[in-house]
Short mmCIF file of N, CA and C and ligand atoms in Angstrom, two decimals:
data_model
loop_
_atom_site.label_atom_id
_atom_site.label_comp_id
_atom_site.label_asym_id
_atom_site.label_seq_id
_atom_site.Cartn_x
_atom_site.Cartn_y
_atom_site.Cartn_z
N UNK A 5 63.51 119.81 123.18
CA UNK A 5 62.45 119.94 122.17
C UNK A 5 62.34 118.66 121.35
N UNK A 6 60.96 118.18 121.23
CA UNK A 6 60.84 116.86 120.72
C UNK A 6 60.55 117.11 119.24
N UNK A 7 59.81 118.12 118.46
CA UNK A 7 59.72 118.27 117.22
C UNK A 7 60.65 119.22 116.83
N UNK A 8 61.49 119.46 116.10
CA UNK A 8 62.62 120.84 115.72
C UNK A 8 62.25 121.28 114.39
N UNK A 9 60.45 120.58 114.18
CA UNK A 9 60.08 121.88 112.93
C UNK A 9 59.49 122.88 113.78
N UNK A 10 59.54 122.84 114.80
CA UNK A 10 58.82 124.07 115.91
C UNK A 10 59.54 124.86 116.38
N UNK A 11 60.57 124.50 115.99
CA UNK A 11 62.19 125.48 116.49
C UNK A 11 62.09 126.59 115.72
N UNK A 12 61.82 127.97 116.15
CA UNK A 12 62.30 129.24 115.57
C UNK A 12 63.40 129.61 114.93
N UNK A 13 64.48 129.06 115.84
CA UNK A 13 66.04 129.32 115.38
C UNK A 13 66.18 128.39 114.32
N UNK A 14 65.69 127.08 114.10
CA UNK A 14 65.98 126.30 113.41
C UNK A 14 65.68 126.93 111.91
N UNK A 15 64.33 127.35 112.09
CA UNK A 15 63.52 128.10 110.94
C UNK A 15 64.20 129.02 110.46
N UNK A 16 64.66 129.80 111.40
CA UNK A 16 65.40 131.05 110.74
C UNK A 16 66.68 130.96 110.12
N UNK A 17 67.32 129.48 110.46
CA UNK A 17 68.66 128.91 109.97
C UNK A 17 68.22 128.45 108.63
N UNK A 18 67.33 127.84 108.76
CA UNK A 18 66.56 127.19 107.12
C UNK A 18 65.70 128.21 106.05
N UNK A 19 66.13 129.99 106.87
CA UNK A 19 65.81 130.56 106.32
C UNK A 19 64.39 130.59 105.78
N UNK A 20 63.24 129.86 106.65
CA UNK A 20 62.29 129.51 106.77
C UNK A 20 61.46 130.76 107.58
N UNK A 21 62.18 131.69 108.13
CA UNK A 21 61.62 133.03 108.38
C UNK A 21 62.32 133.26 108.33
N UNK A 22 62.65 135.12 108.09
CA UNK A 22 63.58 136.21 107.74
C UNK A 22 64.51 136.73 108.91
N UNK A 23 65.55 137.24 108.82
CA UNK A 23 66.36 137.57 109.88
C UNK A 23 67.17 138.21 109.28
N UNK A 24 67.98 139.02 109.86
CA UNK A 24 69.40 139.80 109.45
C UNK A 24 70.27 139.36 110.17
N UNK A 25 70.88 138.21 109.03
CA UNK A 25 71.96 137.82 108.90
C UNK A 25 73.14 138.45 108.85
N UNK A 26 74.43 138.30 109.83
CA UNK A 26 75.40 138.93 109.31
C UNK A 26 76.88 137.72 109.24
N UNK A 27 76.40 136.51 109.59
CA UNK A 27 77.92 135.76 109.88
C UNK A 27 76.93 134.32 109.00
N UNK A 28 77.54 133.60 108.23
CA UNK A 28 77.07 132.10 107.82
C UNK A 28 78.15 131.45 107.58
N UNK A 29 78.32 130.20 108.44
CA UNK A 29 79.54 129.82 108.92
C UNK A 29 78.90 128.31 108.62
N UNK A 30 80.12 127.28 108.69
CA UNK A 30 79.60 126.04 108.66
C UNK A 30 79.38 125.39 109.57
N UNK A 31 79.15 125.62 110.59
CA UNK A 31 78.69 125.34 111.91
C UNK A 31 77.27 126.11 112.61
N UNK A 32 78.00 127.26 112.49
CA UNK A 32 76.93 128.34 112.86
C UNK A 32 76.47 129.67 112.26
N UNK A 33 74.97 130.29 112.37
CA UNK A 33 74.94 131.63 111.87
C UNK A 33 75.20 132.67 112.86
N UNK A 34 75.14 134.00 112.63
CA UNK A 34 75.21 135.05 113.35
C UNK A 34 74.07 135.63 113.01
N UNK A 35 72.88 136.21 113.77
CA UNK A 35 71.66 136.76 112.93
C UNK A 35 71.77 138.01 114.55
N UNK A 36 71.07 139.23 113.77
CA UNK A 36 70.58 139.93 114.76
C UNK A 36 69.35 140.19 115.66
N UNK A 37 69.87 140.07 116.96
CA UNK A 37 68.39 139.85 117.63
C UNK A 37 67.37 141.10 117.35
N UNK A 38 66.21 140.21 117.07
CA UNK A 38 65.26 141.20 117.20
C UNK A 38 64.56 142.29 118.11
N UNK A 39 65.00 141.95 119.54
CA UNK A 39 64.78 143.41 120.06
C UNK A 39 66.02 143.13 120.78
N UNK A 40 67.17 144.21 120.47
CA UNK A 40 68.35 144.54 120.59
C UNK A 40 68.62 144.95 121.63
N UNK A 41 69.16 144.90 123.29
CA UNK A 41 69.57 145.40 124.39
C UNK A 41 70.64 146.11 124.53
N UNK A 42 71.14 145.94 123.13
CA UNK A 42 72.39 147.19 123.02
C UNK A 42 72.83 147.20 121.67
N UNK A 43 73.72 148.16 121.45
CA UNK A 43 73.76 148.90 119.51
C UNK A 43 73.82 147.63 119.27
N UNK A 44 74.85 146.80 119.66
CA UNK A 44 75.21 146.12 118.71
C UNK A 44 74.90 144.11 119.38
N UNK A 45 73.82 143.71 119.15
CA UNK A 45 73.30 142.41 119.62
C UNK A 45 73.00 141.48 118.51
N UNK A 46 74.01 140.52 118.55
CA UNK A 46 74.11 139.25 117.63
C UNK A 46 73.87 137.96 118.43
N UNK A 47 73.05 136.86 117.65
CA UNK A 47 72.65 136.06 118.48
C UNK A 47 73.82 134.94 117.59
N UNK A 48 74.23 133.88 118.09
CA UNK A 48 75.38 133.37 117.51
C UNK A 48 74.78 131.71 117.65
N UNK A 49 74.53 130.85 116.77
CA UNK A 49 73.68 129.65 116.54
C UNK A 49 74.10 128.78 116.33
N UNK A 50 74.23 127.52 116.64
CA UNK A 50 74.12 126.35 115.61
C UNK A 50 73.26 125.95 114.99
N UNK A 51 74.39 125.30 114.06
CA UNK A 51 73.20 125.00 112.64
C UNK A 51 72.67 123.67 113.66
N UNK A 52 73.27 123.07 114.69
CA UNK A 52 72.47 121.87 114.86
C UNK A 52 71.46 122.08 116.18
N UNK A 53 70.58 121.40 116.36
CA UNK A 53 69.60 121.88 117.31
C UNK A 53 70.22 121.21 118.69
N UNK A 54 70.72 121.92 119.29
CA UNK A 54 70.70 121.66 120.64
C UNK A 54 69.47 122.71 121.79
N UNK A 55 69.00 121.80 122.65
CA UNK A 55 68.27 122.66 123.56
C UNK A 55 69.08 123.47 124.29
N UNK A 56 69.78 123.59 124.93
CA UNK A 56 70.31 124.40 125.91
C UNK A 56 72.06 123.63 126.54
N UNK A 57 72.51 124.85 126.93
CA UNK A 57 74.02 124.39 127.53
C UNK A 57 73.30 123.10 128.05
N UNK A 58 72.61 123.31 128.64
CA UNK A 58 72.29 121.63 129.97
C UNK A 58 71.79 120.41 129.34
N UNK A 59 71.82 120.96 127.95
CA UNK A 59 71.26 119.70 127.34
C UNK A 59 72.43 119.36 126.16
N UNK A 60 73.84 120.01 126.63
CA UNK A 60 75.01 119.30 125.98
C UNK A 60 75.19 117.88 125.98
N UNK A 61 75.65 117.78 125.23
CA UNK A 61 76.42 116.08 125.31
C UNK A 61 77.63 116.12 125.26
N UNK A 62 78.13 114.68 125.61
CA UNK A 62 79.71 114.43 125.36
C UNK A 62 79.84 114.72 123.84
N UNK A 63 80.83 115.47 123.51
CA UNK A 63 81.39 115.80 121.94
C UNK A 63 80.67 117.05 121.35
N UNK A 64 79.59 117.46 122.07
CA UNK A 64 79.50 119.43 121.54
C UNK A 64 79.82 120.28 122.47
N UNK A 65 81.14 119.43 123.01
CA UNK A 65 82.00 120.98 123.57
C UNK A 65 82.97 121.71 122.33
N UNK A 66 83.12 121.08 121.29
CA UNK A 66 84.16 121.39 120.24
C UNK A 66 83.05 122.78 119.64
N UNK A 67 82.02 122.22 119.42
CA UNK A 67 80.78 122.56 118.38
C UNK A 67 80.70 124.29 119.31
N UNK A 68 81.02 123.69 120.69
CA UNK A 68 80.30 125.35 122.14
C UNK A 68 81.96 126.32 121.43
N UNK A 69 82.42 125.95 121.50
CA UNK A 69 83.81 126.61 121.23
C UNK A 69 83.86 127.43 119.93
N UNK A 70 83.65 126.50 119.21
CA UNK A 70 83.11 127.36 117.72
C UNK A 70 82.25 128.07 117.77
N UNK A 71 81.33 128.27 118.82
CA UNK A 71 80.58 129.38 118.53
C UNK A 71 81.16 131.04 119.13
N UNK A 72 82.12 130.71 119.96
CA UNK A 72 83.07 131.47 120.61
C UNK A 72 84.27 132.15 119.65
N UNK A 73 84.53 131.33 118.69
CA UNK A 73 85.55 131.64 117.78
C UNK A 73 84.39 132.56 116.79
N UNK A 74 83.21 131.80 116.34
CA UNK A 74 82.73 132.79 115.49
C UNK A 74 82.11 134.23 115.82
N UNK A 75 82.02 133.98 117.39
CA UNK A 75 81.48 135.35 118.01
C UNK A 75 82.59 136.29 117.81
N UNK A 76 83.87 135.85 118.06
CA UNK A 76 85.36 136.94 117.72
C UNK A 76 85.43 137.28 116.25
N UNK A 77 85.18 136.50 115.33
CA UNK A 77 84.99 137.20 113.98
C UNK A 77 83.83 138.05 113.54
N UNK A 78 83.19 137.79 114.37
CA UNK A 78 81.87 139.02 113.60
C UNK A 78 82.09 140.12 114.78
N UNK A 79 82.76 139.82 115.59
CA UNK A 79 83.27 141.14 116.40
C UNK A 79 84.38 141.91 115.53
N UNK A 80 84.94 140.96 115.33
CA UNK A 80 86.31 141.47 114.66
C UNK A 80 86.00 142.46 113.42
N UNK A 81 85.03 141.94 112.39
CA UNK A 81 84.18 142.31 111.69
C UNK A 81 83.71 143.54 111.69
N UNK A 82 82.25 143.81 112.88
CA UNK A 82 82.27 144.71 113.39
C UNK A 82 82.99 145.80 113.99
N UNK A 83 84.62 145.43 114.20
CA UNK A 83 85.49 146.66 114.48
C UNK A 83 85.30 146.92 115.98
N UNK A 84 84.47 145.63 116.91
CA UNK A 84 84.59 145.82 118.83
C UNK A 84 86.06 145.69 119.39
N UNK A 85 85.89 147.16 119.87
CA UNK A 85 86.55 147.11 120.45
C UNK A 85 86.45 145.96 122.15
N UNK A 86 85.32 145.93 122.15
CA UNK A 86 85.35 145.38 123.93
C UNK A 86 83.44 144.68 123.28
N UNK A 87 83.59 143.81 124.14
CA UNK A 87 81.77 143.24 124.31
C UNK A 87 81.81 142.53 124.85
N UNK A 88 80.17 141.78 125.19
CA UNK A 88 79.93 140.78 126.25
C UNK A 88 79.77 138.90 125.61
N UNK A 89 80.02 138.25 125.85
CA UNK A 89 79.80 136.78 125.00
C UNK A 89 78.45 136.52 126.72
N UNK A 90 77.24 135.90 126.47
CA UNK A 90 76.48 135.28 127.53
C UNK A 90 75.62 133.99 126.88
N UNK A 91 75.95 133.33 127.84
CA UNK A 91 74.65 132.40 127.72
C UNK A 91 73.26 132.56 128.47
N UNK A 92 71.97 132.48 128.17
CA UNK A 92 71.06 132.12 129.21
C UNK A 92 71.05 130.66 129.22
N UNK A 93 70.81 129.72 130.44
CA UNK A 93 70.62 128.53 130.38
C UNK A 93 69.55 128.05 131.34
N UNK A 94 68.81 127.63 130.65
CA UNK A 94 67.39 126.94 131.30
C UNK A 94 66.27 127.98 131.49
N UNK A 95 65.16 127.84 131.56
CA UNK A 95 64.37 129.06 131.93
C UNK A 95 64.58 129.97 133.04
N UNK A 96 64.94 129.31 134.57
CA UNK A 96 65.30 130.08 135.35
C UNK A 96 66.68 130.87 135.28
N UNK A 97 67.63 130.68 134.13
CA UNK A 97 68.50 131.28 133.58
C UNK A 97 67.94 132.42 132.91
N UNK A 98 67.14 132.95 132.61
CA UNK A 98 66.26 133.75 131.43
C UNK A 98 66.30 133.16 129.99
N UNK A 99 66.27 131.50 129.82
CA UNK A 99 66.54 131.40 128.77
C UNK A 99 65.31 130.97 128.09
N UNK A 100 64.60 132.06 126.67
CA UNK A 100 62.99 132.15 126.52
C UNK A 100 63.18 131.03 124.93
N UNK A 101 64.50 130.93 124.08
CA UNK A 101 64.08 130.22 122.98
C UNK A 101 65.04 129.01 122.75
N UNK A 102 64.78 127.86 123.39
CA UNK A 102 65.81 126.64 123.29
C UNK A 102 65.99 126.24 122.61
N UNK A 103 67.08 126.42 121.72
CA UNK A 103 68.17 126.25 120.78
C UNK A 103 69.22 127.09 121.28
N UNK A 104 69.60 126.54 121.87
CA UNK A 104 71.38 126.66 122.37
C UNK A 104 71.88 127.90 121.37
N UNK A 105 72.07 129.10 121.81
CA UNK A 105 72.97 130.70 121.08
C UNK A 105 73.25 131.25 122.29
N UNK A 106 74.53 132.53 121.64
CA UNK A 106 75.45 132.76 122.35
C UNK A 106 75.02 134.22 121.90
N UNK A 107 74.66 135.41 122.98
CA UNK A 107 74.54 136.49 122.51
C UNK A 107 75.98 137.22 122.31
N UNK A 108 76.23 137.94 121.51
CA UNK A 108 76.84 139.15 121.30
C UNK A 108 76.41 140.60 121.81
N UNK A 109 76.62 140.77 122.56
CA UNK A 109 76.39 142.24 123.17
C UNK A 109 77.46 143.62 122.99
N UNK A 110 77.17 144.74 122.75
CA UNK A 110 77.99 145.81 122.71
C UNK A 110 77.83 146.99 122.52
N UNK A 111 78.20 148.07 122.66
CA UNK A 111 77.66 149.52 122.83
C UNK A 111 78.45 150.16 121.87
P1 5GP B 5 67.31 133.91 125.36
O1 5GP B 5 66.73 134.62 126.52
O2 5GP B 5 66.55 132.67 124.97
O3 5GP B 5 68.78 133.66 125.56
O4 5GP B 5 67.24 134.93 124.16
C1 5GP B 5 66.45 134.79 123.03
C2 5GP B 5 66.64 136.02 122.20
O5 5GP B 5 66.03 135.80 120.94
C3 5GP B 5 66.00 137.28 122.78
O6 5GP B 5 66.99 138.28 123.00
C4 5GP B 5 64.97 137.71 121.72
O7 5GP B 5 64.90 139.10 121.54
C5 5GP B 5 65.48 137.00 120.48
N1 5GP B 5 64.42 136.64 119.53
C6 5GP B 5 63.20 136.11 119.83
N2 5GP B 5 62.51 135.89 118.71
C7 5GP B 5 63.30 136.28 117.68
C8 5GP B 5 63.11 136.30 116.26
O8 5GP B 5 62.07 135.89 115.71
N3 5GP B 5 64.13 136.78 115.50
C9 5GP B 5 65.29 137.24 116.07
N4 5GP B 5 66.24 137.70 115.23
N5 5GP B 5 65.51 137.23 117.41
C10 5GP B 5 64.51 136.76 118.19
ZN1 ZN B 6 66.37 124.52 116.74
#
């Protein structure tokens, strides 16, 4: 993405549209997706705009990790017992909003 005032996620990090928030971390938020595929679906963000896993660079593998650690605290949080961590990557991945998040899934 060449402009990132067009970024949704970005917006919703800048609190620039509304979301239900449940994790604000200094790296990343936790917000809940808006149409939910199971009870419990958290989308897990960076605050910095990356397009997609494939559009990593050298040095935001630390940044991919942290979002893994913060997905275990708002699980933890939540009281999961068991859930799913996924990425979509690229469109033919199913991936529909590029800014790099990590769903939380769980029943
Ligand atoms: P992707 O397929 O890109 O990995 O998933 C994007 C996710 O973002 C989808 O599950 C979709 O429901 C969610 N989503 C799309 N627009 C919004 C929005 O405006 N607010 C929230 N909270 N989630 C959104
Ligand atoms: Zn963004």
């Amino acid at each position: 993405m060449k402009n990132m005032t067009d970024c949704l996620f970005c917006k919703i990090i800048a609190k620039e549209i509304p979301s239900s928030m449940v994790y604000e971390g200094s790296q990343a938020v936790g917000f809940k997706d808006i149409n939910p595929k199971a009870k419990h679906h958290i989308l897990v963000v960076p605050r910095k705009h990356i397009d997609s896993v494939m559009a990593m660079e050298e040095g935001d593998q630390e940044l991919v990790g942290h979002l893994i650690w913060d997905a275990k605290k708002i699980a933890e949080d939540l009281q999961l017992e068991g859930y799913q961590l996924r990425f979509h990557v690229g469109a033919k991945g199913g991936q529909e909003i590029f800014h790099l998040h990590l769903h939380l899934l769980a029943d």
